[in-house]
Tab-separated table of C-alpha atoms in Angstrom:
chain	number	residue	atom	x	y	z
E	1	MET	CA	-60.562	70.786	7.083
E	2	ASN	CA	-57.807	68.569	5.647
E	3	GLU	CA	-55.472	70.818	3.689
E	4	THR	CA	-53.198	68.049	2.414
E	5	PRO	CA	-53.593	67.881	-1.366
E	6	ILE	CA	-54.869	64.546	-2.580
E	7	ILE	CA	-52.432	62.557	-4.679
E	8	GLU	CA	-54.042	60.965	-7.708
E	9	GLU	CA	-52.957	58.176	-10.031
E	10	GLY	CA	-51.012	59.421	-13.045
E	11	MET	CA	-49.866	62.662	-11.361
E	12	LYS	CA	-46.309	63.789	-12.222
E	13	PHE	CA	-44.097	65.964	-10.010
E	14	PRO	CA	-40.434	66.486	-8.989
E	15	LEU	CA	-39.433	64.401	-5.966
E	16	THR	CA	-36.282	64.200	-3.825
E	17	ILE	CA	-35.552	60.752	-2.373
E	18	LYS	CA	-34.683	60.985	1.328
E	19	ARG	CA	-34.228	57.393	2.515
E	20	LEU	CA	-34.511	53.727	1.608
E	21	GLY	CA	-37.583	51.738	2.615
E	22	ILE	CA	-37.653	48.288	4.212
E	23	ASN	CA	-38.061	46.630	0.768
E	24	GLY	CA	-35.244	48.628	-0.822
E	25	GLU	CA	-37.478	51.236	-2.472
E	26	GLY	CA	-36.755	54.982	-2.359
E	27	ILE	CA	-38.857	57.145	-0.009
E	28	GLY	CA	-39.781	60.740	-0.862
E	29	TYR	CA	-42.352	63.200	0.483
E	30	TYR	CA	-44.833	65.181	-1.618
E	31	LYS	CA	-46.682	67.819	0.453
E	32	ARG	CA	-46.121	65.606	3.546
E	33	ASN	CA	-47.432	62.489	1.808
E	34	VAL	CA	-45.135	59.432	1.751
E	35	VAL	CA	-44.250	58.271	-1.766
E	36	PHE	CA	-42.442	54.944	-2.370
E	37	VAL	CA	-40.423	54.704	-5.589
E	38	PRO	CA	-38.926	51.298	-6.509
E	39	GLY	CA	-35.391	51.627	-7.887
E	40	ALA	CA	-34.825	55.173	-6.590
E	41	LEU	CA	-31.931	55.909	-4.223
E	42	PRO	CA	-31.430	58.401	-1.375
E	43	GLY	CA	-30.205	61.779	-2.612
E	44	GLU	CA	-31.700	61.373	-6.080
E	45	GLU	CA	-33.922	64.004	-7.660
E	46	ILE	CA	-36.459	62.518	-10.047
E	47	THR	CA	-39.669	63.249	-11.854
E	48	ALA	CA	-42.108	60.773	-10.308
E	49	GLN	CA	-45.346	59.469	-11.778
E	50	ILE	CA	-47.908	58.042	-9.349
E	51	THR	CA	-48.894	54.418	-10.096
E	52	THR	CA	-50.932	53.508	-6.986
E	53	VAL	CA	-52.619	55.482	-4.229
E	54	LYS	CA	-53.230	53.863	-0.819
E	55	ARG	CA	-54.658	55.322	2.396
E	56	ASN	CA	-51.317	56.165	4.055
E	57	PHE	CA	-48.946	56.325	1.113
E	58	ALA	CA	-48.586	56.351	-2.667
E	59	GLU	CA	-46.351	54.405	-5.055
E	60	ALA	CA	-44.634	55.941	-8.066
E	61	ARG	CA	-42.227	55.109	-10.863
E	62	ILE	CA	-39.198	57.059	-12.050
E	63	LEU	CA	-40.376	58.994	-15.103
E	64	LYS	CA	-37.128	60.934	-15.439
E	65	MET	CA	-33.845	60.920	-13.515
E	66	ARG	CA	-32.881	64.549	-12.875
E	67	THR	CA	-29.944	63.971	-10.517
E	68	ALA	CA	-28.618	60.426	-9.967
E	69	SER	CA	-26.967	59.250	-6.736
E	70	PRO	CA	-23.136	59.158	-6.887
E	71	HIS	CA	-23.515	55.631	-5.440
E	72	ARG	CA	-25.743	54.334	-8.263
E	73	GLN	CA	-24.204	51.570	-10.366
E	74	THR	CA	-25.264	49.296	-13.232
E	75	PRO	CA	-26.573	46.035	-11.699
E	76	PRO	CA	-24.197	43.209	-12.727
E	77	CYS	CA	-27.066	40.698	-13.081
E	78	PRO	CA	-28.768	40.694	-16.522
E	79	ILE	CA	-32.216	39.779	-15.101
E	80	TYR	CA	-31.979	41.961	-11.982
E	81	ASP	CA	-35.027	44.104	-12.807
E	82	ALA	CA	-37.313	41.169	-13.648
E	83	CYS	CA	-36.254	38.779	-10.875
E	84	GLY	CA	-36.853	40.701	-7.648
E	85	GLY	CA	-34.675	38.267	-5.658
E	86	CYS	CA	-32.198	41.109	-4.993
E	87	GLN	CA	-33.273	44.714	-4.396
E	88	LEU	CA	-30.011	46.685	-4.117
E	89	GLN	CA	-27.661	45.624	-6.906
E	90	HIS	CA	-27.992	49.141	-8.367
E	91	LEU	CA	-26.383	50.580	-5.199
E	92	GLU	CA	-22.617	50.382	-4.487
E	93	TYR	CA	-21.938	47.830	-1.750
E	94	SER	CA	-20.258	50.244	0.704
E	95	GLN	CA	-23.378	52.415	0.537
E	96	GLN	CA	-25.701	49.409	0.982
E	97	LEU	CA	-24.101	49.014	4.433
E	98	VAL	CA	-24.781	52.684	5.263
E	99	GLU	CA	-28.440	52.387	4.204
E	100	LYS	CA	-28.944	49.151	6.168
E	101	ARG	CA	-27.818	50.919	9.339
E	102	ASP	CA	-30.315	53.651	8.463
E	103	LEU	CA	-33.136	51.057	8.181
E	104	VAL	CA	-32.445	50.182	11.842
E	105	MET	CA	-32.396	53.912	12.743
E	106	GLN	CA	-35.753	54.496	11.001
E	107	ALA	CA	-37.397	51.697	12.995
E	108	LEU	CA	-36.018	53.115	16.262
E	109	GLU	CA	-37.288	56.623	15.383
E	110	ARG	CA	-40.751	55.154	14.883
E	111	TYR	CA	-40.975	53.172	18.125
E	112	LEU	CA	-38.420	54.704	20.511
E	113	LYS	CA	-38.790	58.452	20.010
E	114	GLY	CA	-36.386	60.443	22.180
E	115	VAL	CA	-34.422	57.370	23.294
E	116	ASN	CA	-30.780	57.633	22.290
E	117	VAL	CA	-29.611	54.197	21.080
E	118	LYS	CA	-26.071	53.531	19.878
E	119	VAL	CA	-26.219	51.857	16.448
E	120	GLU	CA	-22.839	50.629	15.182
E	121	ASP	CA	-21.725	50.567	11.521
E	122	THR	CA	-23.020	47.545	9.593
E	123	ILE	CA	-20.595	44.608	9.373
E	124	GLY	CA	-20.319	43.695	5.679
E	125	MET	CA	-18.608	41.049	3.547
E	126	GLU	CA	-15.276	41.364	1.767
E	127	ASP	CA	-16.791	39.674	-1.284
E	128	PRO	CA	-20.564	40.301	-1.275
E	129	TRP	CA	-21.307	37.837	-4.116
E	130	ARG	CA	-21.731	34.052	-4.560
E	131	TYR	CA	-22.502	33.540	-0.854
E	132	ARG	CA	-25.804	31.586	-0.802
E	133	ASN	CA	-25.144	27.921	-0.054
E	134	LYS	CA	-28.583	26.708	-1.185
E	135	SER	CA	-30.799	27.220	-4.227
E	136	GLN	CA	-34.445	26.189	-4.670
E	137	PHE	CA	-35.451	26.540	-8.315
E	138	GLN	CA	-38.923	25.616	-9.607
E	139	THR	CA	-39.044	23.738	-12.919
E	140	ARG	CA	-41.306	24.166	-15.973
E	141	LEU	CA	-41.274	23.157	-19.637
E	142	LYS	CA	-40.808	25.848	-22.281
E	143	GLY	CA	-41.442	24.019	-25.541
E	144	THR	CA	-39.132	21.006	-25.151
E	145	LYS	CA	-36.659	22.921	-22.960
E	146	VAL	CA	-36.560	22.340	-19.190
E	147	ILE	CA	-36.219	25.677	-17.394
E	148	ALA	CA	-35.626	26.262	-13.673
E	149	GLY	CA	-35.559	29.407	-11.613
E	150	LEU	CA	-37.736	31.891	-9.726
E	151	PHE	CA	-41.030	33.502	-10.595
E	152	ALA	CA	-40.694	37.069	-11.886
E	153	GLU	CA	-41.774	39.503	-9.187
E	154	GLY	CA	-45.576	39.670	-8.885
E	155	SER	CA	-46.230	37.204	-11.738
E	156	HIS	CA	-46.693	33.539	-12.651
E	157	GLN	CA	-43.898	33.722	-15.221
E	158	LEU	CA	-40.912	31.520	-14.358
E	159	LEU	CA	-37.524	33.077	-15.118
E	160	ASP	CA	-34.954	30.571	-16.337
E	161	ILE	CA	-31.896	31.340	-14.193
E	162	GLU	CA	-28.733	29.948	-15.788
E	163	GLN	CA	-26.439	32.160	-13.687
E	164	CYS	CA	-27.103	33.761	-10.295
E	165	ILE	CA	-24.307	35.902	-8.899
E	166	VAL	CA	-25.429	35.656	-5.269
E	167	GLN	CA	-25.548	31.824	-5.397
E	168	HIS	CA	-22.508	29.665	-4.633
E	169	PRO	CA	-21.162	28.551	-8.065
E	170	ASP	CA	-21.562	24.840	-7.192
E	171	THR	CA	-25.333	25.209	-6.796
E	172	THR	CA	-25.547	26.789	-10.271
E	173	VAL	CA	-23.406	24.135	-11.992
E	174	ILE	CA	-25.417	21.266	-10.472
E	175	THR	CA	-28.832	22.846	-11.231
E	176	ASN	CA	-27.927	23.491	-14.888
E	177	ALA	CA	-26.607	19.929	-15.317
E	178	VAL	CA	-29.806	18.491	-13.774
E	179	LYS	CA	-31.964	20.546	-16.195
E	180	ARG	CA	-30.057	19.099	-19.197
E	181	ILE	CA	-30.444	15.509	-17.908
E	182	LEU	CA	-34.199	15.941	-17.261
E	183	GLU	CA	-34.533	17.320	-20.809
E	184	GLU	CA	-32.509	14.514	-22.371
E	185	LEU	CA	-34.596	11.819	-20.631
E	186	LYS	CA	-37.849	13.704	-21.402
E	187	MET	CA	-38.828	13.504	-17.723
E	188	PRO	CA	-42.407	14.690	-17.018
E	189	ILE	CA	-42.009	18.262	-15.681
E	190	TYR	CA	-44.628	19.746	-13.355
E	191	ASP	CA	-47.153	22.208	-14.783
E	192	GLY	CA	-48.506	24.667	-12.201
E	193	LYS	CA	-51.784	25.200	-14.100
E	194	THR	CA	-52.809	21.606	-14.879
E	195	MET	CA	-50.965	20.114	-11.843
E	196	LYS	CA	-49.675	17.373	-14.198
E	197	GLY	CA	-46.045	16.224	-14.392
E	198	ILE	CA	-43.647	14.897	-11.768
E	199	ILE	CA	-40.518	17.057	-11.268
E	200	ARG	CA	-41.433	20.246	-9.368
E	201	THR	CA	-38.284	21.753	-7.880
E	202	ILE	CA	-34.499	21.308	-7.986
E	203	VAL	CA	-32.895	22.045	-4.601
E	204	VAL	CA	-29.105	22.100	-4.250
E	205	ARG	CA	-27.170	22.718	-1.030
E	206	THR	CA	-23.394	22.828	-0.771
E	207	GLY	CA	-21.163	22.558	2.280
E	208	VAL	CA	-19.080	25.684	1.716
E	209	GLN	CA	-16.306	24.475	4.056
E	210	THR	CA	-16.432	20.752	3.193
E	211	GLY	CA	-17.330	20.836	-0.511
E	212	GLU	CA	-20.032	18.167	-0.040
E	213	ILE	CA	-23.137	18.691	-2.195
E	214	GLN	CA	-26.713	17.474	-1.798
E	215	LEU	CA	-29.280	17.407	-4.606
E	216	VAL	CA	-32.984	17.186	-3.785
E	217	LEU	CA	-35.594	16.546	-6.488
E	218	VAL	CA	-39.039	17.577	-5.262
E	219	THR	CA	-41.651	15.467	-7.062
E	220	THR	CA	-45.430	15.126	-7.116
E	221	ARG	CA	-45.272	11.367	-6.500
E	222	ALA	CA	-42.872	8.673	-5.327
E	223	LYS	CA	-42.636	6.668	-8.576
E	224	LEU	CA	-39.961	8.038	-10.910
E	225	PRO	CA	-39.852	6.945	-14.552
E	226	GLN	CA	-36.398	5.749	-15.789
E	227	LYS	CA	-35.210	5.974	-12.208
E	228	GLU	CA	-32.012	3.849	-12.625
E	229	LEU	CA	-30.891	5.727	-15.733
E	230	LEU	CA	-31.693	9.102	-14.140
E	231	LEU	CA	-29.641	8.256	-11.032
E	232	GLU	CA	-26.739	6.935	-13.102
E	233	LYS	CA	-26.564	10.249	-15.004
E	234	LEU	CA	-27.044	12.458	-11.918
E	235	GLN	CA	-24.220	10.713	-10.036
E	236	LYS	CA	-21.781	11.577	-12.833
E	237	ILE	CA	-22.372	15.357	-12.575
E	238	ASP	CA	-19.815	15.958	-9.823
E	239	THR	CA	-17.693	13.769	-7.540
E	240	ASN	CA	-18.661	16.023	-4.585
E	241	LEU	CA	-22.328	15.097	-5.010
E	242	VAL	CA	-22.581	12.779	-1.979
E	243	SER	CA	-26.351	12.800	-1.422
E	244	ILE	CA	-29.246	12.574	-3.886
E	245	VAL	CA	-32.641	12.783	-2.246
E	246	GLN	CA	-36.269	12.762	-3.417
E	247	ASN	CA	-38.906	14.731	-1.546
E	248	ILE	CA	-42.593	14.184	-2.313
E	249	ASN	CA	-44.958	17.157	-2.361
E	250	LYS	CA	-48.386	16.347	-3.848
E	251	GLU	CA	-50.119	19.541	-2.656
E	252	LYS	CA	-51.028	22.641	-4.640
E	253	THR	CA	-48.950	24.947	-2.454
E	254	SER	CA	-46.155	27.516	-2.590
E	255	LEU	CA	-44.262	25.506	0.057
E	256	ILE	CA	-41.234	23.761	-1.453
E	257	PHE	CA	-41.137	20.558	0.598
E	258	GLY	CA	-43.640	17.839	1.401
E	259	ASP	CA	-43.427	15.548	4.445
E	260	GLU	CA	-41.903	12.449	2.831
E	261	THR	CA	-38.193	12.233	1.959
E	262	ILE	CA	-36.389	9.248	0.350
E	263	THR	CA	-32.600	8.986	-0.076
E	264	LEU	CA	-31.919	7.742	-3.631
E	265	TYR	CA	-28.118	7.726	-3.564
E	266	GLY	CA	-25.300	8.228	-1.056
E	267	LYS	CA	-25.840	9.716	2.396
E	268	ASP	CA	-29.015	11.174	3.981
E	269	THR	CA	-27.086	14.301	4.991
E	270	ILE	CA	-24.157	16.478	4.008
E	271	HIS	CA	-21.465	17.542	6.449
E	272	GLU	CA	-20.769	21.248	7.047
E	273	GLU	CA	-18.498	23.139	9.405
E	274	LEU	CA	-19.008	26.511	11.034
E	275	GLY	CA	-15.907	27.740	12.853
E	276	GLU	CA	-14.986	24.931	15.271
E	277	LEU	CA	-18.431	23.316	15.048
E	278	ALA	CA	-19.585	20.566	12.681
E	279	PHE	CA	-23.124	19.786	11.484
E	280	ASP	CA	-24.855	17.075	9.467
E	281	LEU	CA	-27.642	18.616	7.408
E	282	SER	CA	-30.613	16.677	6.096
E	283	ALA	CA	-32.659	17.920	3.113
E	284	ARG	CA	-35.190	19.870	5.197
E	285	ALA	CA	-32.933	21.010	8.053
E	286	PHE	CA	-32.633	24.771	8.538
E	287	PHE	CA	-29.112	26.126	8.228
E	288	GLN	CA	-27.942	29.702	7.684
E	289	LEU	CA	-27.725	30.547	3.949
E	290	ASN	CA	-24.549	32.615	4.297
E	291	PRO	CA	-22.097	30.584	6.393
E	292	SER	CA	-19.174	33.058	6.343
E	293	GLN	CA	-21.340	35.920	7.628
E	294	THR	CA	-22.972	33.569	10.135
E	295	VAL	CA	-19.559	33.332	11.837
E	296	ALA	CA	-19.485	37.157	12.027
E	297	LEU	CA	-23.057	37.222	13.380
E	298	TYR	CA	-22.431	34.543	16.023
E	299	ASN	CA	-19.215	36.265	17.105
E	300	GLU	CA	-21.258	39.439	17.683
E	301	ILE	CA	-23.729	37.442	19.823
E	302	LYS	CA	-20.727	36.123	21.773
E	303	ARG	CA	-19.280	39.654	22.191
E	304	ALA	CA	-22.645	40.884	23.545
E	305	ALA	CA	-22.964	37.904	25.938
E	306	GLN	CA	-19.689	38.950	27.698
E	307	LEU	CA	-18.984	35.448	28.961
E	308	THR	CA	-16.487	34.711	31.737
E	309	GLY	CA	-17.075	30.966	32.081
E	310	ASN	CA	-19.507	31.296	35.009
E	311	GLU	CA	-22.715	32.182	33.135
E	312	SER	CA	-25.840	30.131	32.614
E	313	ILE	CA	-27.356	30.683	29.150
E	314	VAL	CA	-30.803	30.032	27.742
E	315	ASP	CA	-31.016	29.905	23.937
E	316	ALA	CA	-34.682	30.497	23.053
E	317	TYR	CA	-35.880	29.510	19.542
E	318	CYS	CA	-32.771	27.302	19.618
E	319	GLY	CA	-33.332	25.453	16.296
E	320	VAL	CA	-30.570	22.849	15.901
E	321	GLY	CA	-28.614	24.493	18.735
E	322	THR	CA	-26.084	26.555	16.744
E	323	ILE	CA	-26.067	29.725	18.882
E	324	GLY	CA	-25.934	27.924	22.236
E	325	LEU	CA	-23.111	25.684	20.993
E	326	TRP	CA	-21.228	28.734	19.677
E	327	LEU	CA	-21.333	30.208	23.203
E	328	ALA	CA	-20.718	26.952	25.085
E	329	ASP	CA	-16.955	27.296	25.571
E	330	GLY	CA	-17.496	30.488	27.616
E	331	ALA	CA	-20.486	29.347	29.660
E	332	LYS	CA	-21.139	27.263	32.758
E	333	GLU	CA	-24.534	25.914	31.638
E	334	ILE	CA	-26.501	25.847	28.347
E	335	ARG	CA	-30.234	25.290	28.047
E	336	GLY	CA	-32.442	25.777	25.002
E	337	MET	CA	-35.952	25.217	23.705
E	338	ASP	CA	-37.829	25.105	20.420
E	339	VAL	CA	-41.411	24.302	19.453
E	340	ILE	CA	-40.222	22.023	16.608
E	341	HIS	CA	-39.413	18.659	18.161
E	342	GLU	CA	-37.151	17.507	15.273
E	343	SER	CA	-34.940	20.577	15.835
E	344	VAL	CA	-34.592	19.727	19.515
E	345	VAL	CA	-33.574	16.157	18.612
E	346	ASP	CA	-30.934	17.587	16.224
E	347	ALA	CA	-29.764	20.092	18.878
E	348	LYS	CA	-29.205	17.257	21.368
E	349	ALA	CA	-27.276	15.244	18.765
E	350	ASN	CA	-25.184	18.282	17.764
E	351	ALA	CA	-24.327	19.048	21.411
E	352	LYS	CA	-23.296	15.431	21.971
E	353	LYS	CA	-21.153	15.493	18.813
E	354	GLN	CA	-19.359	18.666	19.994
E	355	GLY	CA	-18.865	17.170	23.473
E	356	VAL	CA	-21.052	19.876	25.041
E	357	THR	CA	-23.375	19.162	27.977
E	358	ALA	CA	-26.595	21.035	27.252
E	359	LYS	CA	-30.263	20.664	28.124
E	360	TYR	CA	-32.652	20.999	25.159
E	361	VAL	CA	-36.427	20.747	25.553
E	362	THR	CA	-39.488	20.968	23.291
E	363	GLY	CA	-41.993	23.764	23.946
E	364	THR	CA	-42.336	27.533	24.009
E	365	ALA	CA	-39.685	29.763	25.573
E	366	GLU	CA	-42.264	31.422	27.842
E	367	LYS	CA	-43.447	28.080	29.248
E	368	TRP	CA	-39.937	26.877	30.101
E	369	LEU	CA	-38.599	30.238	31.369
E	370	GLU	CA	-41.523	30.489	33.818
E	371	LEU	CA	-41.190	26.864	34.910
E	372	TRP	CA	-37.427	27.144	35.457
E	373	ALA	CA	-37.856	30.476	37.300
E	374	SER	CA	-40.340	28.794	39.637
E	375	GLU	CA	-37.637	26.173	40.347
E	376	GLY	CA	-35.132	28.959	41.114
E	377	PHE	CA	-33.279	28.995	37.761
E	378	VAL	CA	-33.018	32.380	36.007
E	379	PRO	CA	-30.359	32.511	33.262
E	380	ASP	CA	-27.545	35.082	33.459
E	381	VAL	CA	-27.849	35.490	29.693
E	382	LEU	CA	-30.918	34.970	27.526
E	383	THR	CA	-30.343	34.854	23.777
E	384	VAL	CA	-33.102	34.874	21.133
E	385	ASP	CA	-33.160	34.765	17.335
E	386	PRO	CA	-36.893	34.831	16.549
E	387	PRO	CA	-38.678	34.739	13.168
E	388	ARG	CA	-39.470	37.988	11.268
E	389	THR	CA	-42.602	38.506	13.374
E	390	GLY	CA	-40.429	39.163	16.458
E	391	LEU	CA	-41.104	37.938	19.999
E	392	ALA	CA	-44.502	36.549	20.946
E	393	ASP	CA	-46.363	38.885	23.361
E	394	SER	CA	-46.510	36.089	25.913
E	395	LEU	CA	-42.698	35.727	25.768
E	396	LEU	CA	-42.191	39.508	26.150
E	397	LYS	CA	-44.356	39.441	29.284
E	398	THR	CA	-42.384	36.471	30.636
E	399	ILE	CA	-39.009	38.152	30.022
E	400	LEU	CA	-40.203	41.323	31.789
E	401	LYS	CA	-41.293	39.128	34.700
E	402	VAL	CA	-38.291	36.754	34.920
E	403	GLN	CA	-35.717	39.490	34.069
E	404	PRO	CA	-32.497	37.709	33.064
E	405	LYS	CA	-29.504	39.968	33.776
E	406	ARG	CA	-28.347	40.189	30.139
E	407	PHE	CA	-30.458	39.729	27.047
E	408	VAL	CA	-28.987	39.345	23.542
E	409	TYR	CA	-31.654	39.837	20.870
E	410	THR	CA	-30.769	38.858	17.292
E	411	SER	CA	-33.310	40.116	14.771
E	412	CYS	CA	-33.866	39.859	11.007
E	413	ASN	CA	-36.530	42.594	10.968
E	414	PRO	CA	-35.762	46.123	12.272
E	415	SER	CA	-39.490	46.988	12.616
E	416	THR	CA	-40.410	44.126	14.937
E	417	LEU	CA	-37.097	44.561	16.798
E	418	ALA	CA	-37.842	48.235	17.544
E	419	LYS	CA	-41.433	47.403	18.543
E	420	ASP	CA	-40.168	44.773	21.010
E	421	LEU	CA	-37.441	47.109	22.349
E	422	GLN	CA	-40.151	49.644	23.177
E	423	GLN	CA	-41.594	47.100	25.657
E	424	LEU	CA	-38.249	45.771	26.885
E	425	SER	CA	-36.858	49.265	27.609
E	426	LYS	CA	-39.176	49.412	30.660
E	427	VAL	CA	-36.842	46.971	32.423
E	428	TYR	CA	-33.694	46.981	30.264
E	429	ASP	CA	-31.108	49.516	29.100
E	430	ILE	CA	-30.389	49.184	25.374
E	431	LYS	CA	-26.570	49.185	25.331
E	432	TYR	CA	-26.028	49.050	21.571
E	433	ILE	CA	-27.286	47.573	18.290
E	434	GLN	CA	-24.858	45.961	15.846
E	435	PRO	CA	-26.235	45.521	12.283
E	436	VAL	CA	-24.790	42.603	10.265
E	437	ASP	CA	-25.246	42.196	6.508
E	438	MET	CA	-26.231	38.553	6.038
E	439	PHE	CA	-27.751	39.040	2.568
E	440	PRO	CA	-25.730	41.484	0.434
E	441	GLN	CA	-27.581	42.957	-2.596
E	442	THR	CA	-30.942	42.567	-0.774
E	443	ALA	CA	-32.759	45.007	1.525
E	444	GLN	CA	-32.575	42.596	4.491
E	445	VAL	CA	-30.494	43.381	7.558
E	446	GLU	CA	-29.799	41.414	10.750
E	447	ALA	CA	-29.043	43.147	14.041
E	448	VAL	CA	-27.635	42.008	17.378
E	449	THR	CA	-28.887	44.058	20.358
E	450	LEU	CA	-27.402	43.977	23.850
E	451	LEU	CA	-29.851	44.710	26.668
E	452	GLU	CA	-28.871	44.902	30.335
E	453	ARG	CA	-31.274	44.850	33.254
E	454	LYS	CA	-31.615	48.325	34.777
E	455	LYS	CA	-29.831	48.773	38.087
């Protein structure tokens, strides 16, 4: 007989919050049942009221705060609760770093029971605000007013964001100026319900080191009414605006960009620097959203790689080649691969620009690692920075077969990292995990793991 009492919707009971969950919600236990409470913090004692009951857990809201965390603070953003873009503004920053390390620990406890892994303190930012170098704000009409922002969490209601304290100030200034110009010219703004209108999204990216700014207007069709006048006004917003681009997305989709991009004014790209490296970024190119912490992250990858100048490196999921190029000055040979051909083209161009000899190829990491191994090439160091889903099973199998001596695994998802480490620990010793806070005020955490082949 199951003796666990059944939790029902509407139930109220005292609850102590033990930890933070992967989405920044508080976790408590009621008669051994897991209860998630958005907005609650570890150490808090609350009266909880159940809102949803699922098979393995329940969700609740804070009915009454009995004992608040000493680390609780008033979120500085006025629309914090409605927006959902950040999850931890109500927690002091120093404590956010502690909880992010704990998110890594929780994942390890789930997948690597009894294995003692050294997890370092999270590397944070001196100023954990105004760090995002790119904003993508959807547009709508509210009466005659053009609004732009994000959809309120779990709804179709667009929040007009005039100020965002995690965005670089330049992106905010440009977006607000564009809204006013679109309003003044009575430009046809997209309507998500009827699919009518032209202007869908305002995307702004700034080169934090160079000051160059790119504005992208995502539209439903190529033809823009009052195009000359619009461009004349947009150009006057800021002298650092060196690229104005139009991207066409006709589809009913949540994806921001379509396939066709037209440069309307200035350059196709903006120039950005990362440490000693320089990059030219086109409208759709991936680039880290927090450049100053990216330097910290890449330096941790370099520390883990322990380069002496004699190592061969393979950079899997290489993108535009940033990690491989960051390591190049300490390595003998750099190779990399990516399934997106355009990224590989960019990686080759970036390597050439930095004066680095590197071999970049299109295809999966498992295909190339196996092929190179059959030709007698096994890298001394393999580095990966996969998507949130972690490593493909086929790549895990290949790594366990090819067995590079050192393996540096950069992850943006503690759960998939721990799941992959469970497999990799058959052949590798997990030396340490170094969490890095790339997105302050959110529940996300990156981690760099050093694995060494067992003797």
